[in-house]
Amino acid sequence: MKALLKSAMFVMEYPLIRRIFVMFLIRFPFVPIDVLVKNKLNYLLKDGPSREKKVFLNRISRSKKKFKLSLYLYDLLPLISEDEKYWGLLSELEGVLKSNVPVSEVEAIKQINCLLRCFQFDSALRVYREFDFNSCDYVANFNSYIKYVKESIKFFELENDFPLANNLMRNSEGGRVVFYIPPTIVKLDILNHENKKIYDCVSRTFMCLYSIIQIRCDVYLKVQTSWRYVGESKENIHVSYHTRGAAGSVRIKESVFLGKCTVDELGYSGWHSVSNLTLGDICHRIGGVGLAAIEEFYIRVFDEYRRGGDSKYHQVDFAKDHCVILPRRYVFLPLQVETDPVSDCAYIKTYDLLCEMIIIARKYRINLVIKRHPKCKSDRIYRKLKSIKKLNNVFESSDNIHRLISFSEAVVTVNSGVGLESVMYLKKTITTGKSEYSPVCLEAKNVVELRHYLLDDDIRFSDIDLKKFIYYYFNFCLYSDLDRSRLEGFMFGK
């Protein structure tokens, strides 16, 4: 039955059908409560009505499979904390998760992972020490992972197991800063955590910000359990990761430029404050900076970025050119994950853009190079890319993003971070969605505009305009743990 349901979820790529199917799983009791818990939670937290949430939580309260369900405690936290009636369920599931004795290595690893995600470090260590693991890789890397996490949380003065009851504090209790400990600290894979440079940057920026805030404010710690949403109120300032919302809070998100994060009141990508500016606004704000200084700054940051040879996701080595031979002139189309929340800012979404770009390429004999997102699991995108293999002017490549951008004539994307990298390379950048580089890209709101921008070579921003934006973006939007004085200025004014 589980295999059948998973297969059904795999083929249901249309949001409406998917929601109806998940709603069916929740409401009808003959479907076991522990089947596809993650899918149900994603649906309920995003757009499920309150009645369905109560049905789901009531079924969990009555279920005898408490340990299986406790493995989803991290994901259940935001749902449970919404209604005081179910706060007792949190204590029950937490107790089961900590006290259960795993019977298999798979079960032990799942239990440890959930405990770590809930910042229950002492309990995770106890399960690890008491279970006899056969996996040498897991044992060898676990201690290194724990050491990294412990080092990361020392700034938050956390000891032993984090009190999950903190997450039940109502945000309406005002006069304080509600500081959400970012999930990036424990999200790192135990076997590969040293390679996650982007998460490390986020964690260090959070630590620096926490050390700044706690000196001057009453800080209340919570575990952030959702990568997209945290409960907020007007009475408090909220510091969170990867969120968007009303002004008055602090929202941090990693940048495509390694070692840097965006810090903004409104959010990231198309929700970031800079997306609402025009190029004229930016030129006005940096009006006192001379062109020579802007040029010098651009050369320095571009050299650092280019020399790194990497991006947000790991790139293949320049020297290992095992990819397709690229045409001399082409347009580059980097795809995005269809379920990425930034698609809410799109005028033309990823799959539709892919289909339209293939049509344009065939009709106007334009060479098109497509790179699939490394995290993409969409079956319809896979089928579409498979169908282009017979076309002689449309190519799929997994080459290094630097090479693909640098040799292209233009870059077309919905609102991917690759578009920001395209701006760094001073390329003509066309988007079909709002983004944090909107002031210097050609924003196509429909197919007619997309074709117009693509086919007219004279429509583009000048190199100096792009360099002015890079100067502004790096000095007013990007931060790291080394920018303590700038972070203090962001929080408390100049």
PDB file of N, CA and C in Angstrom, residues 80-177:
ATOM      1  N   ILE A  80       1.771  21.570  15.953  1.00  0.00           N
ATOM      2  CA  ILE A  80       1.334  21.384  17.339  1.00  0.00           C
ATOM      3  C   ILE A  80       1.288  22.725  18.072  1.00  0.00           C
ATOM      4  N   SER A  81       2.271  23.586  17.815  1.00  0.00           N
ATOM      5  CA  SER A  81       2.358  24.842  18.568  1.00  0.00           C
ATOM      6  C   SER A  81       1.242  25.822  18.224  1.00  0.00           C
ATOM      7  N   GLU A  82       0.533  25.598  17.107  1.00  0.00           N
ATOM      8  CA  GLU A  82      -0.547  26.509  16.706  1.00  0.00           C
ATOM      9  C   GLU A  82      -1.752  26.442  17.633  1.00  0.00           C
ATOM     10  N   ASP A  83      -1.960  25.288  18.248  1.00  0.00           N
ATOM     11  CA  ASP A  83      -3.183  25.085  19.044  1.00  0.00           C
ATOM     12  C   ASP A  83      -2.814  24.572  20.434  1.00  0.00           C
ATOM     13  N   GLU A  84      -3.169  25.344  21.469  1.00  0.00           N
ATOM     14  CA  GLU A  84      -2.831  24.992  22.852  1.00  0.00           C
ATOM     15  C   GLU A  84      -3.399  23.644  23.266  1.00  0.00           C
ATOM     16  N   LYS A  85      -4.464  23.231  22.624  1.00  0.00           N
ATOM     17  CA  LYS A  85      -5.110  21.955  22.944  1.00  0.00           C
ATOM     18  C   LYS A  85      -4.167  20.771  22.744  1.00  0.00           C
ATOM     19  N   TYR A  86      -3.192  20.920  21.822  1.00  0.00           N
ATOM     20  CA  TYR A  86      -2.318  19.799  21.472  1.00  0.00           C
ATOM     21  C   TYR A  86      -0.913  19.930  22.050  1.00  0.00           C
ATOM     22  N   TRP A  87      -0.710  20.869  22.960  1.00  0.00           N
ATOM     23  CA  TRP A  87       0.625  21.045  23.521  1.00  0.00           C
ATOM     24  C   TRP A  87       1.077  19.821  24.313  1.00  0.00           C
ATOM     25  N   GLY A  88       0.126  19.119  24.912  1.00  0.00           N
ATOM     26  CA  GLY A  88       0.477  17.902  25.653  1.00  0.00           C
ATOM     27  C   GLY A  88       1.023  16.820  24.723  1.00  0.00           C
ATOM     28  N   LEU A  89       0.593  16.850  23.458  1.00  0.00           N
ATOM     29  CA  LEU A  89       1.062  15.874  22.479  1.00  0.00           C
ATOM     30  C   LEU A  89       2.558  16.036  22.233  1.00  0.00           C
ATOM     31  N   LEU A  90       3.055  17.277  22.321  1.00  0.00           N
ATOM     32  CA  LEU A  90       4.482  17.521  22.132  1.00  0.00           C
ATOM     33  C   LEU A  90       5.296  16.783  23.195  1.00  0.00           C
ATOM     34  N   SER A  91       4.898  16.910  24.449  1.00  0.00           N
ATOM     35  CA  SER A  91       5.616  16.237  25.542  1.00  0.00           C
ATOM     36  C   SER A  91       5.583  14.736  25.373  1.00  0.00           C
ATOM     37  N   GLU A  92       4.425  14.218  24.935  1.00  0.00           N
ATOM     38  CA  GLU A  92       4.289  12.763  24.756  1.00  0.00           C
ATOM     39  C   GLU A  92       5.222  12.251  23.661  1.00  0.00           C
ATOM     40  N   LEU A  93       5.225  12.916  22.515  1.00  0.00           N
ATOM     41  CA  LEU A  93       6.068  12.473  21.405  1.00  0.00           C
ATOM     42  C   LEU A  93       7.553  12.663  21.725  1.00  0.00           C
ATOM     43  N   GLU A  94       7.866  13.753  22.426  1.00  0.00           N
ATOM     44  CA  GLU A  94       9.256  13.991  22.818  1.00  0.00           C
ATOM     45  C   GLU A  94       9.745  12.887  23.752  1.00  0.00           C
ATOM     46  N   GLY A  95       8.890  12.487  24.707  1.00  0.00           N
ATOM     47  CA  GLY A  95       9.249  11.415  25.638  1.00  0.00           C
ATOM     48  C   GLY A  95       9.470  10.089  24.927  1.00  0.00           C
ATOM     49  N   VAL A  96       8.587   9.778  23.971  1.00  0.00           N
ATOM     50  CA  VAL A  96       8.715   8.526  23.207  1.00  0.00           C
ATOM     51  C   VAL A  96       9.995   8.537  22.382  1.00  0.00           C
ATOM     52  N   LEU A  97      10.275   9.663  21.734  1.00  0.00           N
ATOM     53  CA  LEU A  97      11.465   9.763  20.893  1.00  0.00           C
ATOM     54  C   LEU A  97      12.739   9.562  21.707  1.00  0.00           C
ATOM     55  N   LYS A  98      12.786  10.106  22.912  1.00  0.00           N
ATOM     56  CA  LYS A  98      13.989  10.006  23.737  1.00  0.00           C
ATOM     57  C   LYS A  98      14.146   8.638  24.385  1.00  0.00           C
ATOM     58  N   SER A  99      13.045   8.000  24.749  1.00  0.00           N
ATOM     59  CA  SER A  99      13.119   6.758  25.526  1.00  0.00           C
ATOM     60  C   SER A  99      13.140   5.491  24.680  1.00  0.00           C
ATOM     61  N   ASN A 100      12.735   5.578  23.428  1.00  0.00           N
ATOM     62  CA  ASN A 100      12.658   4.371  22.600  1.00  0.00           C
ATOM     63  C   ASN A 100      14.042   3.747  22.385  1.00  0.00           C
ATOM     64  N   VAL A 101      14.072   2.418  22.432  1.00  0.00           N
ATOM     65  CA  VAL A 101      15.299   1.664  22.161  1.00  0.00           C
ATOM     66  C   VAL A 101      15.209   1.122  20.739  1.00  0.00           C
ATOM     67  N   PRO A 102      16.026   1.625  19.804  1.00  0.00           N
ATOM     68  CA  PRO A 102      15.928   1.193  18.406  1.00  0.00           C
ATOM     69  C   PRO A 102      16.294  -0.273  18.234  1.00  0.00           C
ATOM     70  N   VAL A 103      15.628  -0.922  17.282  1.00  0.00           N
ATOM     71  CA  VAL A 103      15.870  -2.352  17.062  1.00  0.00           C
ATOM     72  C   VAL A 103      16.692  -2.614  15.805  1.00  0.00           C
ATOM     73  N   SER A 104      16.927  -1.582  14.999  1.00  0.00           N
ATOM     74  CA  SER A 104      17.729  -1.750  13.795  1.00  0.00           C
ATOM     75  C   SER A 104      18.590  -0.512  13.589  1.00  0.00           C
ATOM     76  N   GLU A 105      19.610  -0.658  12.765  1.00  0.00           N
ATOM     77  CA  GLU A 105      20.502   0.471  12.507  1.00  0.00           C
ATOM     78  C   GLU A 105      19.780   1.602  11.782  1.00  0.00           C
ATOM     79  N   VAL A 106      18.915   1.252  10.845  1.00  0.00           N
ATOM     80  CA  VAL A 106      18.137   2.252  10.118  1.00  0.00           C
ATOM     81  C   VAL A 106      17.274   3.057  11.085  1.00  0.00           C
ATOM     82  N   GLU A 107      16.626   2.338  12.013  1.00  0.00           N
ATOM     83  CA  GLU A 107      15.766   2.998  12.998  1.00  0.00           C
ATOM     84  C   GLU A 107      16.587   3.888  13.920  1.00  0.00           C
ATOM     85  N   ALA A 108      17.775   3.429  14.307  1.00  0.00           N
ATOM     86  CA  ALA A 108      18.649   4.209  15.191  1.00  0.00           C
ATOM     87  C   ALA A 108      19.100   5.489  14.512  1.00  0.00           C
ATOM     88  N   ILE A 109      19.468   5.408  13.238  1.00  0.00           N
ATOM     89  CA  ILE A 109      19.924   6.584  12.503  1.00  0.00           C
ATOM     90  C   ILE A 109      18.788   7.596  12.347  1.00  0.00           C
ATOM     91  N   LYS A 110      17.573   7.095  12.054  1.00  0.00           N
ATOM     92  CA  LYS A 110      16.420   7.994  11.947  1.00  0.00           C
ATOM     93  C   LYS A 110      16.147   8.692  13.275  1.00  0.00           C
ATOM     94  N   GLN A 111      16.243   7.929  14.365  1.00  0.00           N
ATOM     95  CA  GLN A 111      15.993   8.483  15.685  1.00  0.00           C
ATOM     96  C   GLN A 111      17.036   9.548  16.036  1.00  0.00           C
ATOM     97  N   ILE A 112      18.298   9.260  15.750  1.00  0.00           N
ATOM     98  CA  ILE A 112      19.367  10.211  16.029  1.00  0.00           C
ATOM     99  C   ILE A 112      19.193  11.473  15.196  1.00  0.00           C
ATOM    100  N   ASN A 113      18.875  11.304  13.926  1.00  0.00           N
ATOM    101  CA  ASN A 113      18.694  12.465  13.049  1.00  0.00           C
ATOM    102  C   ASN A 113      17.588  13.374  13.538  1.00  0.00           C
ATOM    103  N   CYS A 114      16.466  12.781  13.965  1.00  0.00           N
ATOM    104  CA  CYS A 114      15.351  13.589  14.461  1.00  0.00           C
ATOM    105  C   CYS A 114      15.731  14.300  15.757  1.00  0.00           C
ATOM    106  N   LEU A 115      16.428  13.607  16.658  1.00  0.00           N
ATOM    107  CA  LEU A 115      16.864  14.220  17.912  1.00  0.00           C
ATOM    108  C   LEU A 115      17.802  15.393  17.645  1.00  0.00           C
ATOM    109  N   LEU A 116      18.697  15.228  16.678  1.00  0.00           N
ATOM    110  CA  LEU A 116      19.624  16.303  16.348  1.00  0.00           C
ATOM    111  C   LEU A 116      18.888  17.504  15.770  1.00  0.00           C
ATOM    112  N   ARG A 117      17.917  17.246  14.892  1.00  0.00           N
ATOM    113  CA  ARG A 117      17.171  18.345  14.283  1.00  0.00           C
ATOM    114  C   ARG A 117      16.361  19.113  15.320  1.00  0.00           C
ATOM    115  N   CYS A 118      15.998  18.429  16.411  1.00  0.00           N
ATOM    116  CA  CYS A 118      15.264  19.085  17.502  1.00  0.00           C
ATOM    117  C   CYS A 118      16.215  19.619  18.571  1.00  0.00           C
ATOM    118  N   PHE A 119      17.527  19.588  18.288  1.00  0.00           N
ATOM    119  CA  PHE A 119      18.549  20.069  19.211  1.00  0.00           C
ATOM    120  C   PHE A 119      18.554  19.296  20.531  1.00  0.00           C
ATOM    121  N   GLN A 120      18.256  18.014  20.441  1.00  0.00           N
ATOM    122  CA  GLN A 120      18.307  17.136  21.612  1.00  0.00           C
ATOM    123  C   GLN A 120      19.642  16.385  21.579  1.00  0.00           C
ATOM    124  N   PHE A 121      20.725  17.102  21.860  1.00  0.00           N
ATOM    125  CA  PHE A 121      22.060  16.567  21.642  1.00  0.00           C
ATOM    126  C   PHE A 121      22.420  15.453  22.629  1.00  0.00           C
ATOM    127  N   ASP A 122      22.085  15.626  23.907  1.00  0.00           N
ATOM    128  CA  ASP A 122      22.413  14.597  24.896  1.00  0.00           C
ATOM    129  C   ASP A 122      21.695  13.286  24.583  1.00  0.00           C
ATOM    130  N   SER A 123      20.431  13.385  24.202  1.00  0.00           N
ATOM    131  CA  SER A 123      19.655  12.187  23.879  1.00  0.00           C
ATOM    132  C   SER A 123      20.199  11.516  22.626  1.00  0.00           C
ATOM    133  N   ALA A 124      20.605  12.315  21.630  1.00  0.00           N
ATOM    134  CA  ALA A 124      21.176  11.756  20.405  1.00  0.00           C
ATOM    135  C   ALA A 124      22.471  11.017  20.708  1.00  0.00           C
ATOM    136  N   LEU A 125      23.306  11.601  21.564  1.00  0.00           N
ATOM    137  CA  LEU A 125      24.563  10.956  21.949  1.00  0.00           C
ATOM    138  C   LEU A 125      24.316   9.658  22.706  1.00  0.00           C
ATOM    139  N   ARG A 126      23.291   9.662  23.553  1.00  0.00           N
ATOM    140  CA  ARG A 126      22.976   8.442  24.306  1.00  0.00           C
ATOM    141  C   ARG A 126      22.584   7.304  23.370  1.00  0.00           C
ATOM    142  N   VAL A 127      21.699   7.593  22.396  1.00  0.00           N
ATOM    143  CA  VAL A 127      21.280   6.551  21.439  1.00  0.00           C
ATOM    144  C   VAL A 127      22.484   6.068  20.638  1.00  0.00           C
ATOM    145  N   TYR A 128      23.340   6.997  20.244  1.00  0.00           N
ATOM    146  CA  TYR A 128      24.526   6.642  19.457  1.00  0.00           C
ATOM    147  C   TYR A 128      25.449   5.712  20.250  1.00  0.00           C
ATOM    148  N   ARG A 129      25.670   6.026  21.521  1.00  0.00           N
ATOM    149  CA  ARG A 129      26.601   5.241  22.342  1.00  0.00           C
ATOM    150  C   ARG A 129      26.047   3.870  22.717  1.00  0.00           C
ATOM    151  N   GLU A 130      24.723   3.800  22.844  1.00  0.00           N
ATOM    152  CA  GLU A 130      24.120   2.536  23.289  1.00  0.00           C
ATOM    153  C   GLU A 130      23.868   1.558  22.160  1.00  0.00           C
ATOM    154  N   PHE A 131      23.867   2.050  20.903  1.00  0.00           N
ATOM    155  CA  PHE A 131      23.590   1.151  19.778  1.00  0.00           C
ATOM    156  C   PHE A 131      24.896   0.710  19.116  1.00  0.00           C
ATOM    157  N   ASP A 132      24.949  -0.545  18.753  1.00  0.00           N
ATOM    158  CA  ASP A 132      26.149  -1.108  18.125  1.00  0.00           C
ATOM    159  C   ASP A 132      26.035  -0.968  16.601  1.00  0.00           C
ATOM    160  N   PHE A 133      26.652   0.087  16.046  1.00  0.00           N
ATOM    161  CA  PHE A 133      26.559   0.355  14.613  1.00  0.00           C
ATOM    162  C   PHE A 133      27.537  -0.508  13.815  1.00  0.00           C
ATOM    163  N   ASN A 134      27.074  -0.967  12.644  1.00  0.00           N
ATOM    164  CA  ASN A 134      27.933  -1.712  11.725  1.00  0.00           C
ATOM    165  C   ASN A 134      28.517  -0.807  10.641  1.00  0.00           C
ATOM    166  N   SER A 135      27.876   0.345  10.419  1.00  0.00           N
ATOM    167  CA  SER A 135      28.307   1.267   9.367  1.00  0.00           C
ATOM    168  C   SER A 135      29.539   2.050   9.819  1.00  0.00           C
ATOM    169  N   CYS A 136      30.686   1.702   9.239  1.00  0.00           N
ATOM    170  CA  CYS A 136      31.946   2.348   9.627  1.00  0.00           C
ATOM    171  C   CYS A 136      31.938   3.832   9.287  1.00  0.00           C
ATOM    172  N   ASP A 137      31.377   4.175   8.121  1.00  0.00           N
ATOM    173  CA  ASP A 137      31.343   5.581   7.703  1.00  0.00           C
ATOM    174  C   ASP A 137      30.544   6.422   8.689  1.00  0.00           C
ATOM    175  N   TYR A 138      29.416   5.872   9.138  1.00  0.00           N
ATOM    176  CA  TYR A 138      28.561   6.621  10.062  1.00  0.00           C
ATOM    177  C   TYR A 138      29.284   6.861  11.380  1.00  0.00           C
ATOM    178  N   VAL A 139      29.925   5.824  11.899  1.00  0.00           N
ATOM    179  CA  VAL A 139      30.638   5.932  13.173  1.00  0.00           C
ATOM    180  C   VAL A 139      31.799   6.916  13.056  1.00  0.00           C
ATOM    181  N   ALA A 140      32.543   6.820  11.951  1.00  0.00           N
ATOM    182  CA  ALA A 140      33.728   7.664  11.769  1.00  0.00           C
ATOM    183  C   ALA A 140      33.370   9.138  11.678  1.00  0.00           C
ATOM    184  N   ASN A 141      32.222   9.445  11.097  1.00  0.00           N
ATOM    185  CA  ASN A 141      31.845  10.845  10.861  1.00  0.00           C
ATOM    186  C   ASN A 141      30.968  11.441  11.954  1.00  0.00           C
ATOM    187  N   PHE A 142      30.365  10.596  12.787  1.00  0.00           N
ATOM    188  CA  PHE A 142      29.414  11.100  13.770  1.00  0.00           C
ATOM    189  C   PHE A 142      30.084  12.051  14.763  1.00  0.00           C
ATOM    190  N   ASN A 143      31.216  11.648  15.315  1.00  0.00           N
ATOM    191  CA  ASN A 143      31.894  12.479  16.316  1.00  0.00           C
ATOM    192  C   ASN A 143      32.342  13.813  15.734  1.00  0.00           C
ATOM    193  N   SER A 144      32.801  13.781  14.477  1.00  0.00           N
ATOM    194  CA  SER A 144      33.208  15.010  13.809  1.00  0.00           C
ATOM    195  C   SER A 144      32.007  15.936  13.624  1.00  0.00           C
ATOM    196  N   TYR A 145      30.876  15.333  13.268  1.00  0.00           N
ATOM    197  CA  TYR A 145      29.644  16.098  13.059  1.00  0.00           C
ATOM    198  C   TYR A 145      29.184  16.752  14.367  1.00  0.00           C
ATOM    199  N   ILE A 146      29.171  15.984  15.443  1.00  0.00           N
ATOM    200  CA  ILE A 146      28.742  16.486  16.744  1.00  0.00           C
ATOM    201  C   ILE A 146      29.649  17.624  17.204  1.00  0.00           C
ATOM    202  N   LYS A 147      30.946  17.463  16.967  1.00  0.00           N
ATOM    203  CA  LYS A 147      31.894  18.503  17.349  1.00  0.00           C
ATOM    204  C   LYS A 147      31.581  19.799  16.614  1.00  0.00           C
ATOM    205  N   TYR A 148      31.270  19.674  15.319  1.00  0.00           N
ATOM    206  CA  TYR A 148      30.924  20.856  14.510  1.00  0.00           C
ATOM    207  C   TYR A 148      29.664  21.522  15.052  1.00  0.00           C
ATOM    208  N   VAL A 149      28.641  20.723  15.335  1.00  0.00           N
ATOM    209  CA  VAL A 149      27.371  21.276  15.808  1.00  0.00           C
ATOM    210  C   VAL A 149      27.547  21.938  17.171  1.00  0.00           C
ATOM    211  N   LYS A 150      28.267  21.273  18.069  1.00  0.00           N
ATOM    212  CA  LYS A 150      28.495  21.838  19.398  1.00  0.00           C
ATOM    213  C   LYS A 150      29.219  23.182  19.306  1.00  0.00           C
ATOM    214  N   GLU A 151      30.176  23.252  18.395  1.00  0.00           N
ATOM    215  CA  GLU A 151      30.913  24.498  18.188  1.00  0.00           C
ATOM    216  C   GLU A 151      29.970  25.593  17.695  1.00  0.00           C
ATOM    217  N   SER A 152      28.993  25.200  16.855  1.00  0.00           N
ATOM    218  CA  SER A 152      28.057  26.163  16.272  1.00  0.00           C
ATOM    219  C   SER A 152      27.065  26.707  17.286  1.00  0.00           C
ATOM    220  N   ILE A 153      26.668  25.866  18.239  1.00  0.00           N
ATOM    221  CA  ILE A 153      25.608  26.295  19.164  1.00  0.00           C
ATOM    222  C   ILE A 153      26.122  26.941  20.436  1.00  0.00           C
ATOM    223  N   LYS A 154      27.448  26.958  20.606  1.00  0.00           N
ATOM    224  CA  LYS A 154      27.951  27.522  21.865  1.00  0.00           C
ATOM    225  C   LYS A 154      27.587  29.003  22.001  1.00  0.00           C
ATOM    226  N   PHE A 155      27.420  29.687  20.858  1.00  0.00           N
ATOM    227  CA  PHE A 155      27.059  31.101  20.898  1.00  0.00           C
ATOM    228  C   PHE A 155      25.653  31.295  21.450  1.00  0.00           C
ATOM    229  N   PHE A 156      24.813  30.271  21.307  1.00  0.00           N
ATOM    230  CA  PHE A 156      23.439  30.372  21.778  1.00  0.00           C
ATOM    231  C   PHE A 156      23.306  29.910  23.230  1.00  0.00           C
ATOM    232  N   GLU A 157      24.446  29.566  23.834  1.00  0.00           N
ATOM    233  CA  GLU A 157      24.490  29.156  25.244  1.00  0.00           C
ATOM    234  C   GLU A 157      23.528  28.009  25.521  1.00  0.00           C
ATOM    235  N   LEU A 158      23.466  27.082  24.579  1.00  0.00           N
ATOM    236  CA  LEU A 158      22.612  25.914  24.761  1.00  0.00           C
ATOM    237  C   LEU A 158      23.416  24.790  25.410  1.00  0.00           C
ATOM    238  N   GLU A 159      22.844  24.171  26.380  1.00  0.00           N
ATOM    239  CA  GLU A 159      23.489  23.035  27.015  1.00  0.00           C
ATOM    240  C   GLU A 159      22.497  21.880  27.072  1.00  0.00           C
ATOM    241  N   ASN A 160      23.018  20.694  26.928  1.00  0.00           N
ATOM    242  CA  ASN A 160      22.194  19.493  26.994  1.00  0.00           C
ATOM    243  C   ASN A 160      21.090  19.542  25.933  1.00  0.00           C
ATOM    244  N   ASP A 161      19.897  19.083  26.268  1.00  0.00           N
ATOM    245  CA  ASP A 161      18.782  19.078  25.325  1.00  0.00           C
ATOM    246  C   ASP A 161      18.049  20.418  25.368  1.00  0.00           C
ATOM    247  N   PHE A 162      17.731  20.936  24.174  1.00  0.00           N
ATOM    248  CA  PHE A 162      16.998  22.205  24.098  1.00  0.00           C
ATOM    249  C   PHE A 162      15.562  21.999  24.574  1.00  0.00           C
ATOM    250  N   PRO A 163      15.025  22.891  25.407  1.00  0.00           N
ATOM    251  CA  PRO A 163      13.637  22.762  25.871  1.00  0.00           C
ATOM    252  C   PRO A 163      12.642  23.073  24.750  1.00  0.00           C
ATOM    253  N   LEU A 164      12.073  22.059  24.153  1.00  0.00           N
ATOM    254  CA  LEU A 164      11.165  22.262  23.028  1.00  0.00           C
ATOM    255  C   LEU A 164       9.913  23.037  23.421  1.00  0.00           C
ATOM    256  N   ALA A 165       9.605  23.057  24.707  1.00  0.00           N
ATOM    257  CA  ALA A 165       8.445  23.831  25.167  1.00  0.00           C
ATOM    258  C   ALA A 165       8.608  25.314  24.847  1.00  0.00           C
ATOM    259  N   ASN A 166       9.838  25.774  24.623  1.00  0.00           N
ATOM    260  CA  ASN A 166      10.054  27.169  24.218  1.00  0.00           C
ATOM    261  C   ASN A 166       9.279  27.514  22.957  1.00  0.00           C
ATOM    262  N   ASN A 167       9.122  26.524  22.071  1.00  0.00           N
ATOM    263  CA  ASN A 167       8.422  26.781  20.813  1.00  0.00           C
ATOM    264  C   ASN A 167       6.929  27.010  21.012  1.00  0.00           C
ATOM    265  N   LEU A 168       6.442  26.753  22.232  1.00  0.00           N
ATOM    266  CA  LEU A 168       5.023  26.950  22.503  1.00  0.00           C
ATOM    267  C   LEU A 168       4.728  28.353  23.012  1.00  0.00           C
ATOM    268  N   MET A 169       5.773  29.148  23.264  1.00  0.00           N
ATOM    269  CA  MET A 169       5.569  30.517  23.713  1.00  0.00           C
ATOM    270  C   MET A 169       4.854  31.314  22.633  1.00  0.00           C
ATOM    271  N   ARG A 170       3.801  31.959  23.005  1.00  0.00           N
ATOM    272  CA  ARG A 170       3.038  32.730  22.033  1.00  0.00           C
ATOM    273  C   ARG A 170       3.827  33.981  21.622  1.00  0.00           C
ATOM    274  N   ASN A 171       3.878  34.252  20.324  1.00  0.00           N
ATOM    275  CA  ASN A 171       4.614  35.406  19.823  1.00  0.00           C
ATOM    276  C   ASN A 171       3.944  36.728  20.167  1.00  0.00           C
ATOM    277  N   SER A 172       2.715  36.667  20.680  1.00  0.00           N
ATOM    278  CA  SER A 172       2.023  37.900  21.057  1.00  0.00           C
ATOM    279  C   SER A 172       2.554  38.464  22.372  1.00  0.00           C
ATOM    280  N   GLU A 173       3.372  37.656  23.096  1.00  0.00           N
ATOM    281  CA  GLU A 173       3.988  38.151  24.325  1.00  0.00           C
ATOM    282  C   GLU A 173       5.122  39.073  23.909  1.00  0.00           C
ATOM    283  N   GLY A 174       4.873  40.364  23.855  1.00  0.00           N
ATOM    284  CA  GLY A 174       5.755  41.302  23.187  1.00  0.00           C
ATOM    285  C   GLY A 174       6.931  41.795  23.995  1.00  0.00           C
ATOM    286  N   GLY A 175       7.675  42.734  23.372  1.00  0.00           N
ATOM    287  CA  GLY A 175       8.786  43.377  24.044  1.00  0.00           C
ATOM    288  C   GLY A 175      10.090  42.620  23.991  1.00  0.00           C
ATOM    289  N   ARG A 176      10.263  41.726  23.058  1.00  0.00           N
ATOM    290  CA  ARG A 176      11.488  40.934  23.006  1.00  0.00           C
ATOM    291  C   ARG A 176      11.851  40.611  21.562  1.00  0.00           C
ATOM    292  N   VAL A 177      13.037  40.067  21.394  1.00  0.00           N
ATOM    293  CA  VAL A 177      13.463  39.570  20.092  1.00  0.00           C
ATOM    294  C   VAL A 177      13.316  38.055  20.108  1.00  0.00           C
TER     295      VAL A 177
END
